[in-house]
Short mmCIF file of C-alpha atoms in Angstrom, two decimals:
data_model
loop_
_atom_site.label_atom_id
_atom_site.label_comp_id
_atom_site.label_asym_id
_atom_site.label_seq_id
_atom_site.Cartn_x
_atom_site.Cartn_y
_atom_site.Cartn_z
CA MET N 1201 -27.51 36.06 197.91
CA ARG N 1202 -26.12 36.00 201.41
CA THR N 1203 -22.59 37.19 202.04
CA ILE N 1204 -20.61 35.40 204.70
CA TYR N 1205 -17.50 37.35 205.57
CA ALA N 1206 -14.95 34.81 206.75
CA ASP N 1207 -11.78 36.83 206.27
CA ASN N 1208 -11.53 38.51 209.65
CA ALA N 1209 -7.78 37.96 209.88
CA ALA N 1210 -7.48 40.31 206.89
CA THR N 1211 -9.68 42.94 208.44
CA THR N 1212 -12.87 43.20 210.44
CA ARG N 1213 -16.08 45.13 210.20
CA MET N 1214 -16.03 48.09 212.58
CA SER N 1215 -18.21 47.75 215.65
CA GLN N 1216 -20.95 50.31 216.24
CA THR N 1217 -19.32 51.11 219.57
CA ALA N 1218 -16.10 52.02 217.79
CA ILE N 1219 -17.86 54.07 215.12
CA GLN N 1220 -19.84 56.03 217.69
CA ALA N 1221 -16.69 56.60 219.73
CA MET N 1222 -14.96 58.17 216.73
CA LEU N 1223 -17.67 60.53 215.53
CA PRO N 1224 -17.37 63.34 218.11
CA TYR N 1225 -13.66 63.64 217.29
CA MET N 1226 -14.36 64.62 213.70
CA ASP N 1227 -16.54 67.68 214.13
CA GLN N 1228 -16.85 68.45 217.82
CA ILE N 1229 -13.57 67.72 219.55
CA TYR N 1230 -11.52 68.32 216.44
CA GLY N 1231 -8.60 70.23 217.91
CA ASN N 1232 -4.93 69.46 217.62
CA PRO N 1233 -3.79 67.99 220.94
CA SER N 1234 -0.60 70.06 220.66
CA SER N 1235 -2.53 73.35 220.63
CA LEU N 1236 -2.65 75.34 223.84
CA HIS N 1237 -6.15 76.74 223.41
CA SER N 1238 -9.24 75.11 224.81
CA VAL N 1239 -10.23 73.36 221.60
CA GLY N 1240 -6.81 71.74 221.42
CA GLN N 1241 -6.74 70.90 225.10
CA ALA N 1242 -10.08 69.11 224.85
CA ALA N 1243 -8.46 66.90 222.25
CA MET N 1244 -5.40 66.40 224.47
CA GLU N 1245 -7.65 65.36 227.30
CA ALA N 1246 -9.27 62.70 225.12
CA LEU N 1247 -5.86 61.51 223.94
CA THR N 1248 -4.65 61.14 227.52
CA ASP N 1249 -7.81 59.28 228.42
CA ALA N 1250 -7.37 56.91 225.46
CA ARG N 1251 -3.76 56.23 226.39
CA ASN N 1252 -4.74 55.35 229.96
CA ARG N 1253 -7.52 53.04 228.80
CA VAL N 1254 -5.34 51.25 226.23
CA ALA N 1255 -2.62 50.77 228.87
CA LYS N 1256 -5.19 49.25 231.21
CA ALA N 1257 -6.63 46.95 228.54
CA LEU N 1258 -3.15 45.61 227.78
CA GLY N 1259 -2.13 45.29 231.42
CA ALA N 1260 0.61 47.88 231.05
CA ALA N 1261 2.05 49.49 234.18
CA ASN N 1262 2.03 53.01 232.82
CA ALA N 1263 0.28 54.95 230.06
CA ARG N 1264 3.67 56.35 229.02
CA GLU N 1265 4.44 52.89 227.68
CA ILE N 1266 1.78 53.30 224.95
CA THR N 1267 2.78 54.89 221.63
CA PHE N 1268 0.09 55.39 219.02
CA THR N 1269 1.14 54.46 215.48
CA SER N 1270 -0.44 54.13 212.06
CA GLY N 1271 -0.91 50.40 212.58
CA GLY N 1272 0.77 47.07 213.13
CA SER N 1273 3.38 47.36 210.41
CA GLU N 1274 4.71 50.66 211.70
CA ALA N 1275 4.76 49.33 215.27
CA ASP N 1276 6.67 46.22 214.14
CA ASN N 1277 9.19 48.31 212.22
CA GLN N 1278 9.77 50.71 215.08
CA ALA N 1279 10.00 48.00 217.74
CA ILE N 1280 12.60 46.01 215.84
CA ARG N 1281 14.59 49.04 214.69
CA SER N 1282 14.68 50.41 218.24
CA ALA N 1283 15.86 47.14 219.75
CA ALA N 1284 18.45 46.69 217.00
CA LEU N 1285 19.85 50.16 217.56
CA TRP N 1286 20.03 49.53 221.30
CA GLY N 1287 21.82 46.26 220.61
CA LYS N 1288 24.27 47.77 218.18
CA ARG N 1289 25.35 50.36 220.73
CA LYS N 1290 26.22 47.49 223.06
CA GLY N 1291 27.92 45.49 220.32
CA LYS N 1292 25.05 42.98 220.18
CA THR N 1293 23.98 42.30 216.62
CA HIS N 1294 22.19 38.96 216.83
CA ILE N 1295 18.40 38.67 216.60
CA ILE N 1296 16.19 35.62 217.03
CA SER N 1297 12.89 35.22 215.20
CA THR N 1298 10.88 32.59 213.37
CA ALA N 1299 10.46 31.67 209.72
CA PHE N 1300 6.75 32.48 209.64
CA GLU N 1301 6.54 36.03 210.98
CA HIS N 1302 4.50 38.69 209.23
CA HIS N 1303 6.33 40.46 206.42
CA ALA N 1304 6.41 43.67 208.49
CA VAL N 1305 8.80 41.77 210.76
CA LEU N 1306 10.58 39.59 208.19
CA HIS N 1307 11.34 42.41 205.76
CA THR N 1308 12.65 44.61 208.57
CA LEU N 1309 14.91 41.75 209.67
CA LYS N 1310 16.13 41.21 206.09
CA LYS N 1311 17.13 44.87 205.95
CA LEU N 1312 18.96 44.57 209.26
CA GLU N 1313 20.82 41.53 207.92
CA LYS N 1314 22.07 43.73 205.07
CA GLU N 1315 23.19 46.23 207.69
CA GLY N 1316 25.35 43.64 209.45
CA PHE N 1317 22.98 41.93 211.87
CA THR N 1318 22.66 38.16 211.97
CA VAL N 1319 19.22 36.64 212.43
CA SER N 1320 18.38 33.11 213.57
CA TYR N 1321 15.01 31.98 212.22
CA LEU N 1322 13.67 29.28 214.51
CA ASP N 1323 11.93 26.25 213.07
CA VAL N 1324 8.18 26.38 213.72
CA HIS N 1325 7.70 22.63 213.21
CA GLU N 1326 4.78 20.98 211.45
CA ASN N 1327 2.36 22.19 214.13
CA GLY N 1328 3.36 25.84 213.74
CA LEU N 1329 4.76 26.23 217.24
CA VAL N 1330 8.14 27.24 218.66
CA THR N 1331 9.24 26.23 222.14
CA PRO N 1332 10.87 28.32 224.88
CA GLU N 1333 13.69 25.76 224.86
CA GLN N 1334 14.44 26.59 221.21
CA VAL N 1335 14.65 30.26 222.11
CA GLU N 1336 16.87 29.58 225.10
CA ALA N 1337 19.23 27.45 223.03
CA ALA N 1338 19.48 30.12 220.33
CA ILE N 1339 20.38 33.00 222.66
CA THR N 1340 24.06 33.99 222.56
CA PRO N 1341 25.96 36.77 224.34
CA GLU N 1342 25.50 38.77 221.12
CA THR N 1343 21.70 38.49 221.10
CA CYS N 1344 19.88 41.82 221.52
CA LEU N 1345 16.33 40.90 220.52
CA VAL N 1346 13.88 38.03 220.24
CA THR N 1347 10.86 38.82 218.04
CA ILE N 1348 8.18 36.14 217.83
CA MET N 1349 4.56 36.68 216.87
CA TYR N 1350 1.88 36.07 219.48
CA ALA N 1351 -0.45 34.29 217.04
CA ASN N 1352 0.08 33.49 213.40
CA ASN N 1353 -2.05 35.34 210.87
CA GLU N 1354 -2.48 32.43 208.47
CA ILE N 1355 -2.67 29.29 210.56
CA GLY N 1356 -3.72 30.83 213.87
CA THR N 1357 -1.21 29.04 216.10
CA ILE N 1358 -0.57 30.71 219.47
CA GLN N 1359 3.02 30.71 220.71
CA PRO N 1360 4.02 30.12 224.36
CA ILE N 1361 4.66 33.85 224.72
CA ARG N 1362 4.79 34.02 228.50
CA GLU N 1363 7.41 31.28 228.71
CA ILE N 1364 9.45 32.75 225.86
CA GLY N 1365 9.27 36.13 227.57
CA ALA N 1366 10.58 34.59 230.79
CA VAL N 1367 13.53 33.06 228.94
CA CYS N 1368 14.36 36.43 227.39
CA ARG N 1369 14.08 38.29 230.65
CA LYS N 1370 16.39 35.84 232.38
CA ALA N 1371 18.95 36.29 229.61
CA GLY N 1372 18.63 40.09 229.54
CA VAL N 1373 17.43 40.08 225.93
CA LEU N 1374 14.63 42.34 224.66
CA PHE N 1375 11.45 40.53 223.68
CA HIS N 1376 9.10 41.88 221.00
CA THR N 1377 5.89 40.21 219.93
CA ASP N 1378 3.72 41.05 216.93
CA ALA N 1379 0.35 40.61 218.62
CA VAL N 1380 -1.72 41.93 215.74
CA GLN N 1381 -3.78 38.74 215.49
CA ALA N 1382 -3.93 38.10 219.22
CA VAL N 1383 -5.07 41.30 220.92
CA GLY N 1384 -8.84 41.35 221.26
CA HIS N 1385 -9.03 37.66 220.35
CA ILE N 1386 -7.33 36.02 223.34
CA PRO N 1387 -6.20 37.41 226.70
CA VAL N 1388 -2.98 39.41 226.36
CA ASN N 1389 -1.29 41.04 229.35
CA VAL N 1390 2.08 42.64 228.69
CA GLN N 1391 3.29 42.39 232.29
CA GLU N 1392 2.16 38.84 232.99
CA ASP N 1393 3.41 37.76 229.56
CA ASN N 1394 6.93 39.19 230.15
CA ILE N 1395 6.71 41.35 227.02
CA ASP N 1396 9.06 44.30 226.41
CA LEU N 1397 7.66 45.43 223.07
CA LEU N 1398 4.28 44.63 221.52
CA SER N 1399 2.60 45.67 218.27
CA LEU N 1400 -1.13 45.76 217.64
CA SER N 1401 -3.50 47.00 214.96
CA ALA N 1402 -7.01 48.33 215.57
CA HIS N 1403 -8.75 47.03 212.46
CA LYS N 1404 -8.14 43.41 213.46
CA PHE N 1405 -10.52 43.74 216.41
CA HIS N 1406 -13.38 45.74 214.87
CA GLY N 1407 -11.63 49.09 215.21
CA PRO N 1408 -10.71 51.52 212.44
CA LYS N 1409 -7.94 51.06 209.87
CA GLY N 1410 -4.78 53.14 209.95
CA VAL N 1411 -4.19 53.11 213.69
CA GLY N 1412 -2.28 50.86 216.05
CA VAL N 1413 -0.12 50.74 219.14
CA LEU N 1414 3.47 50.09 220.00
CA TYR N 1415 3.80 49.09 223.64
CA ALA N 1416 7.31 49.64 224.98
CA LYS N 1417 8.04 48.70 228.56
CA ARG N 1418 9.49 51.47 230.69
CA GLY N 1419 13.25 51.60 230.15
CA VAL N 1420 13.11 50.35 226.57
CA ILE N 1421 14.29 53.24 224.45
CA LEU N 1422 12.45 53.83 221.21
CA SER N 1423 14.12 55.36 218.19
CA ASN N 1424 12.09 57.29 215.65
CA LEU N 1425 10.97 56.11 212.26
CA ILE N 1426 9.23 59.43 211.67
CA GLU N 1427 11.00 62.65 212.59
CA GLY N 1428 9.17 65.88 213.19
CA GLY N 1429 7.08 67.28 216.00
CA ALA N 1430 7.17 66.24 219.63
CA GLN N 1431 4.07 64.07 219.58
CA GLU N 1432 4.15 60.74 221.43
CA ARG N 1433 6.95 61.94 223.75
CA GLY N 1434 9.00 62.80 220.69
CA LYS N 1435 9.07 59.17 219.51
CA ARG N 1436 6.53 59.39 216.71
CA ALA N 1437 6.02 62.68 214.94
CA GLY N 1438 2.76 63.67 213.27
CA THR N 1439 -0.53 65.07 214.55
CA GLU N 1440 -2.32 62.28 216.35
CA ASN N 1441 -5.12 60.45 214.54
CA LEU N 1442 -7.52 61.19 217.36
CA PRO N 1443 -10.75 59.81 215.80
CA GLY N 1444 -8.86 56.61 214.98
CA ILE N 1445 -7.33 56.41 218.44
CA MET N 1446 -10.72 56.89 220.12
CA GLY N 1447 -12.33 54.27 217.87
CA MET N 1448 -9.49 51.84 218.56
CA THR N 1449 -9.72 52.37 222.29
CA ALA N 1450 -13.46 51.68 222.33
CA ALA N 1451 -13.06 48.62 220.11
CA LEU N 1452 -10.25 47.27 222.28
CA GLU N 1453 -12.18 47.67 225.52
CA GLU N 1454 -15.23 46.05 223.95
CA ALA N 1455 -13.30 43.11 222.51
CA VAL N 1456 -11.41 42.48 225.75
CA ALA N 1457 -14.57 42.72 227.87
CA GLU N 1458 -16.38 40.26 225.61
CA LEU N 1459 -13.58 37.67 225.51
CA PRO N 1460 -15.13 35.36 228.12
CA GLU N 1461 -18.17 35.13 225.87
CA THR N 1462 -16.70 35.33 222.36
CA MET N 1463 -13.75 32.95 222.81
CA PRO N 1464 -15.69 29.77 223.64
CA LYS N 1465 -18.43 30.64 221.15
CA MET N 1466 -16.01 31.19 218.29
CA ALA N 1467 -13.88 28.18 219.23
CA ALA N 1468 -16.94 25.94 219.06
CA LEU N 1469 -17.83 27.26 215.61
CA ARG N 1470 -14.21 26.91 214.51
CA ASP N 1471 -14.17 23.29 215.60
CA ARG N 1472 -17.48 22.63 213.83
CA LEU N 1473 -16.02 24.12 210.65
CA ILE N 1474 -12.80 22.13 210.97
CA ALA N 1475 -14.74 18.91 211.53
CA GLY N 1476 -16.91 19.61 208.47
CA LEU N 1477 -14.00 20.40 206.17
CA ALA N 1478 -12.02 17.43 207.47
CA GLU N 1479 -14.59 15.24 205.69
CA ILE N 1480 -13.11 16.33 202.35
CA PRO N 1481 -10.66 13.61 201.30
CA HIS N 1482 -6.99 14.50 200.88
CA GLY N 1483 -7.28 17.74 202.77
CA ALA N 1484 -5.69 18.63 206.08
CA VAL N 1485 -5.88 21.36 208.66
CA ASN N 1486 -2.79 23.56 208.97
CA GLY N 1487 -1.34 24.20 212.40
CA ASP N 1488 -1.86 22.96 215.92
CA LEU N 1489 -5.49 22.36 216.90
CA GLU N 1490 -5.11 23.11 220.60
CA HIS N 1491 -2.96 26.25 220.64
CA ARG N 1492 -5.04 28.08 218.11
CA LEU N 1493 -6.93 31.35 217.73
CA PRO N 1494 -10.66 30.87 218.37
CA GLY N 1495 -11.61 32.09 214.89
CA ASN N 1496 -8.95 30.54 212.66
CA VAL N 1497 -9.51 27.67 210.23
CA SER N 1498 -6.77 26.86 207.72
CA PHE N 1499 -6.74 23.91 205.33
CA CYS N 1500 -4.79 22.59 202.36
CA PHE N 1501 -6.62 20.56 199.72
CA GLU N 1502 -4.66 18.50 197.23
CA GLY N 1503 -5.15 18.80 193.49
CA ILE N 1504 -6.57 22.32 193.39
CA GLU N 1505 -5.28 25.89 193.39
CA GLY N 1506 -6.32 28.47 195.95
CA GLU N 1507 -7.21 31.47 193.81
CA SER N 1508 -9.80 29.59 191.77
CA LEU N 1509 -11.14 28.20 195.04
CA LEU N 1510 -11.57 31.74 196.41
CA LEU N 1511 -13.24 33.06 193.26
CA LEU N 1512 -15.80 30.27 193.20
CA LEU N 1513 -16.44 30.63 196.93
CA ASP N 1514 -16.97 34.35 196.36
CA ASP N 1515 -19.60 33.45 193.76
CA LYS N 1516 -21.36 31.55 196.54
CA GLY N 1517 -21.09 34.53 198.87
CA VAL N 1518 -18.22 33.24 201.00
CA CYS N 1519 -15.31 35.67 201.48
CA ALA N 1520 -12.12 33.77 202.32
CA SER N 1521 -8.41 33.95 201.62
CA SER N 1522 -5.63 31.65 200.47
CA GLY N 1523 -1.88 31.36 200.65
CA SER N 1524 -1.48 30.31 197.03
CA ALA N 1525 1.09 32.11 194.88
CA CYS N 1526 -1.64 33.63 192.73
CA THR N 1527 -3.23 35.26 195.75
CA SER N 1528 -0.01 36.23 197.50
CA GLY N 1529 0.96 38.43 194.57
CA SER N 1530 4.29 36.64 194.34
CA LEU N 1531 5.45 33.51 192.57
CA ASP N 1532 5.75 31.48 195.73
CA PRO N 1533 2.95 30.25 197.93
CA SER N 1534 2.71 31.50 201.50
CA HIS N 1535 5.97 31.44 203.47
CA VAL N 1536 3.94 30.36 206.49
CA LEU N 1537 2.72 27.16 204.83
CA LEU N 1538 6.21 26.43 203.50
CA ALA N 1539 7.60 27.01 207.02
CA ILE N 1540 5.35 24.29 208.46
CA GLY N 1541 6.60 21.92 205.79
CA ARG N 1542 3.79 21.99 203.25
CA PRO N 1543 5.27 21.31 199.79
CA HIS N 1544 4.65 24.01 197.15
CA GLU N 1545 2.03 22.02 195.25
CA VAL N 1546 0.00 21.49 198.42
CA ALA N 1547 0.46 25.05 199.72
CA HIS N 1548 -1.08 26.34 196.46
CA GLY N 1549 -4.32 24.63 197.49
CA SER N 1550 -4.73 26.45 200.79
CA LEU N 1551 -7.82 28.07 202.23
CA ARG N 1552 -8.08 30.34 205.26
CA LEU N 1553 -11.43 31.05 206.89
CA THR N 1554 -11.40 33.42 209.84
CA LEU N 1555 -14.60 33.86 211.83
CA ASP N 1556 -15.78 36.69 214.02
CA ARG N 1557 -18.07 37.07 217.01
CA ASP N 1558 -21.14 37.41 214.77
CA THR N 1559 -20.55 34.19 212.80
CA THR N 1560 -23.42 31.73 213.27
CA GLU N 1561 -23.78 27.98 213.11
CA GLU N 1562 -25.83 28.39 209.91
CA ASP N 1563 -22.95 30.38 208.39
CA VAL N 1564 -20.53 27.60 209.25
CA ASP N 1565 -22.76 24.90 207.78
CA TYR N 1566 -23.22 26.96 204.62
CA ILE N 1567 -19.44 27.42 204.31
CA ILE N 1568 -18.86 23.68 204.71
CA ARG N 1569 -21.29 22.87 201.89
CA ALA N 1570 -19.86 25.61 199.67
CA VAL N 1571 -16.25 24.48 200.15
CA LYS N 1572 -17.14 20.84 199.53
CA ASP N 1573 -18.91 21.75 196.28
CA VAL N 1574 -16.17 24.02 195.01
CA VAL N 1575 -13.32 21.65 195.85
CA GLU N 1576 -15.12 18.87 193.99
CA GLN N 1577 -15.85 21.12 191.02
CA LEU N 1578 -12.18 22.14 190.70
CA ARG N 1579 -10.85 18.65 191.23
CA ASN N 1580 -13.09 17.44 188.41
CA MET N 1581 -11.17 19.62 185.96
CA SER N 1582 -7.72 19.19 187.50
CA PRO N 1583 -5.11 17.06 185.72
CA VAL N 1584 -3.21 16.90 189.00
CA TRP N 1585 -6.21 15.36 190.75
CA ARG N 1586 -6.63 12.88 187.86
CA ASP N 1587 -3.00 11.82 188.21
CA LEU N 1588 -3.32 11.53 191.98
CA MET N 1589 -6.40 9.35 191.67
CA ALA N 1590 -4.75 7.23 188.96
CA GLY N 1591 -1.71 6.67 191.18
CA LYS N 1592 0.59 8.49 188.74
CA ARG N 1593 1.33 11.05 191.42
CA GLN N 1594 1.70 10.47 195.14
CA PHE N 1595 -0.72 12.02 197.61
CA VAL N 1596 1.03 14.12 200.24
CA ILE N 1597 -2.06 14.26 202.45
CA GLU N 1598 -3.61 10.84 202.99
CA MET H 409 -14.18 41.01 191.65
CA ALA H 410 -12.64 43.62 189.46
CA LEU H 411 -9.40 41.70 189.14
CA TYR H 412 -10.60 40.07 185.93
CA SER H 413 -12.68 41.10 182.92
CA GLU H 414 -16.22 39.79 182.53
CA LYS H 415 -14.97 37.52 179.74
CA VAL H 416 -12.36 35.95 181.99
CA MET H 417 -14.93 35.41 184.75
CA ASP H 418 -17.39 33.91 182.26
CA HIS H 419 -14.83 31.41 180.95
CA PHE H 420 -13.69 30.68 184.50
CA ARG H 421 -17.20 30.11 185.84
CA ASN H 422 -18.43 28.24 182.76
CA PRO H 423 -15.33 26.76 181.20
CA ARG H 424 -15.87 25.42 177.67
CA ASN H 425 -14.49 22.05 176.57
CA VAL H 426 -13.51 20.72 179.99
CA GLY H 427 -12.71 17.05 180.06
CA VAL H 428 -10.70 14.25 178.56
CA ILE H 429 -10.60 12.65 175.10
CA GLU H 430 -9.80 9.01 175.77
CA ASP H 431 -8.67 8.23 172.20
CA ALA H 432 -7.00 11.56 171.58
CA ASP H 433 -4.68 11.99 168.58
CA GLY H 434 -2.46 14.33 170.52
CA VAL H 435 -2.03 15.25 174.19
CA GLY H 436 0.03 18.12 175.57
CA GLU H 437 0.75 18.96 179.18
CA VAL H 438 2.67 22.03 180.32
CA GLY H 439 3.32 23.77 183.60
CA ASN H 440 4.33 22.50 186.98
CA ALA H 441 2.37 21.78 190.14
CA LYS H 442 5.12 23.42 192.16
CA CYS H 443 4.42 26.71 190.41
CA GLY H 444 0.70 26.31 190.80
CA ASP H 445 -0.50 25.72 187.27
CA ILE H 446 -0.71 22.74 184.92
CA MET H 447 -2.63 22.64 181.65
CA LYS H 448 -3.42 19.50 179.71
CA ILE H 449 -4.90 19.62 176.20
CA TYR H 450 -6.44 16.68 174.32
CA LEU H 451 -6.90 16.90 170.52
CA LYS H 452 -8.96 14.88 168.10
CA ILE H 453 -7.92 15.62 164.54
CA LYS H 454 -9.90 14.69 161.45
CA ASP H 455 -9.34 15.77 157.82
CA ASP H 456 -6.57 18.10 158.95
CA LYS H 457 -8.97 19.94 161.24
CA ILE H 458 -9.33 20.21 165.01
CA ASP H 459 -12.39 17.99 165.24
CA ASP H 460 -12.52 18.10 169.03
CA VAL H 461 -10.49 19.56 171.86
CA LYS H 462 -10.74 19.16 175.63
CA PHE H 463 -8.72 20.51 178.51
CA GLU H 464 -7.98 19.94 182.17
CA THR H 465 -6.35 22.66 184.22
CA PHE H 466 -4.97 22.96 187.73
CA GLY H 467 -4.51 26.63 188.39
CA CYS H 468 -5.90 30.04 189.12
CA GLY H 469 -8.93 31.71 187.59
CA SER H 470 -7.02 33.14 184.64
CA ALA H 471 -5.34 29.77 183.95
CA ILE H 472 -8.72 28.07 183.68
CA ALA H 473 -10.17 30.91 181.58
CA SER H 474 -7.11 30.94 179.28
CA SER H 475 -7.40 27.19 178.68
CA SER H 476 -11.08 27.49 177.97
CA MET H 477 -10.62 30.38 175.53
CA ALA H 478 -7.68 28.70 173.77
CA THR H 479 -9.76 25.59 173.12
CA GLU H 480 -12.61 27.74 171.77
CA LEU H 481 -10.24 29.56 169.43
CA ILE H 482 -8.90 26.40 167.78
CA LYS H 483 -11.96 24.17 167.77
CA GLY H 484 -13.00 23.40 164.19
CA GLN H 485 -10.01 25.25 162.77
CA PRO H 486 -7.63 23.75 160.20
CA VAL H 487 -4.48 22.42 161.86
CA SER H 488 -2.42 25.06 160.07
CA GLU H 489 -4.53 27.82 161.63
CA ALA H 490 -4.51 26.28 165.10
CA LEU H 491 -0.73 26.23 164.98
CA LYS H 492 -0.75 30.00 164.63
CA LEU H 493 -2.49 30.53 167.95
CA THR H 494 -0.61 33.03 170.08
CA ASN H 495 -0.88 33.97 173.71
CA GLN H 496 -1.74 37.50 172.57
CA ALA H 497 -4.77 36.14 170.71
CA VAL H 498 -5.92 34.33 173.86
CA THR H 499 -5.39 37.45 175.97
CA GLU H 500 -7.24 39.69 173.52
CA ALA H 501 -10.14 37.28 173.25
CA LEU H 502 -10.43 37.42 177.03
CA ASP H 503 -10.51 41.24 176.96
CA GLY H 504 -7.11 41.31 178.62
CA LEU H 505 -5.43 39.78 181.64
CA PRO H 506 -3.66 41.48 184.56
CA ALA H 507 0.08 41.83 183.81
CA HIS H 508 1.09 39.23 186.39
CA LYS H 509 -1.34 36.74 184.84
CA LEU H 510 -0.11 36.95 181.26
CA HIS H 511 1.91 33.77 181.76
CA CYS H 512 -1.40 31.90 181.93
CA SER H 513 -2.08 32.76 178.28
CA VAL H 514 1.48 31.72 177.43
CA LEU H 515 0.84 28.36 179.07
CA ALA H 516 -2.35 27.96 177.04
CA GLU H 517 -0.48 28.57 173.78
CA GLU H 518 2.24 26.16 174.83
CA ALA H 519 -0.23 23.48 175.85
CA ILE H 520 -1.95 23.61 172.45
CA LYS H 521 1.39 23.45 170.64
CA ALA H 522 2.59 20.58 172.81
CA ALA H 523 -0.54 18.64 171.90
CA MET H 524 -0.04 19.38 168.19
CA LYS H 525 3.57 18.25 168.36
CA ASP H 526 2.45 15.07 170.09
CA TYR H 527 -0.04 14.50 167.26
CA TYR H 528 2.71 14.86 164.64
CA ASP H 529 5.07 12.61 166.57
CA ARG H 530 2.47 9.89 167.08
CA HIS H 531 1.44 9.89 163.46
CA GLY H 532 4.93 10.12 161.99
CA ILE H 533 4.16 13.41 160.28
CA ALA H 534 7.21 15.48 159.43
CA TYR H 535 7.17 19.04 160.74
CA ASP H 536 9.31 22.09 161.06
CA GLU H 537 10.92 21.97 164.53
CA SER H 538 11.07 25.74 164.67
CA GLN H 539 7.28 25.79 164.96
CA PHE H 540 7.66 24.31 168.41
CA PRO H 541 10.19 26.24 170.40
CA ALA H 542 10.98 24.57 173.70
CA ALA H 543 8.43 25.51 176.33
CA HIS H 544 9.84 28.43 178.27
CA ASP H 545 11.60 27.53 181.47
CA CYS H 546 9.77 28.54 184.57
CA GLU H 547 11.55 31.68 185.71
CA HIS H 548 10.55 30.92 189.23
CA CYS H 549 11.46 27.39 190.13
CA GLY H 550 13.84 26.73 187.29
CA VAL H 551 11.92 23.67 186.12
#
């Protein structure tokens, strides 16, 4: 049976370029970059090279603005903590964010609220977008930080980051963006986009797991999450994950270089998939269709539950994900779907398919047939669907 | 997927007794769409035995498997035996459920009991109320 991996927002398959880039740093250039001897200095040289290349790929002014981390979550935590500490010293304890951020951001903000900060969570509307005007209106003299994700991990909507960044800069407020889903998928340039702090994760763009970047614009002072040695200019202790960093750097350069080719190709497949799934009655796409990641397809189908949908799709070789409670590991369905106004019962029937640069038209057509079959199969045994069809329950999605 | 036992996957992929009994003697529905699972059980009772049983379920893999297994366990049984069905029996018959899915087996037990109670009510049969404790409140949405 064929396997179609359509869960690239969860993680991606590593590219051969990235794998090959890592290998020499396991058994040949294996030194500790902090060591003074030649073996260590060879490693330091590679680390410096990687930092320069990552800075260039992100459009950063200086390699010193790049801090290597263990991934997106650590970068999010450190960015927000650093900005909050800076704010607190100036008596500014207000933060602006949105209701549908990643939990690495939301849970950090919840902790800060317990520590005396106030957080405004902006409405993301039914289309999953915030506006620069909303940000501008929410900024007060007490605001120290705005943190808004570049692109949403579940519904793929892309925020007007450049414009939001401009609003923040004008107001003298730090601007952080969780760009974990955006980097390597759409053009991101920290200077042109007016970004002060940015988080990214390598495994979302065909790099290795366990490595990421925190970009911090010159002048933005980072505070440590991890104390110890003087690595990363003293801002992130721990011997550098050099194989991971080299793999990430190669994957990033490759993904960015291929954007002109991969973006339109993936967007066309995405739109084909959306059009195919839109034929299923009482289902609807989640999030704006225009401002959307090239590989993201997200739907809600009435009368069914997402986990059973995923299991049956897996039986047909399609790997997908859902925002239902049973798949989120909590009792509530995805906070993202609730934030765009999907009622609980509809959010339970969600399906996310995220494509990559190797997805083919045949894959997409196979997925469409598989989803249609499975949705019908589950609806045929669903008392909710029976009630909806009998008019005893109102459809939310016409 | 290793999340579930082979038994659970078998009953999920090939659920037994799916459907509706139009002239059912008792119907029970438990759960809540807001929480993501609803089970509906239809009973046909003849000579004090479960002559036929069907179910419809909106829910996750373990909810569908629990409904299927519960119907298998009571089909053909005397009413008195069917009333003794417990969620533990459903779970054991499925070779276990993950801890956070145990509520699915509870729902299955409750759905069967709700259908039995409906049968008694419809047919004016006296019964001991304590056999049918109120379905547990959903801890989550308070329904």
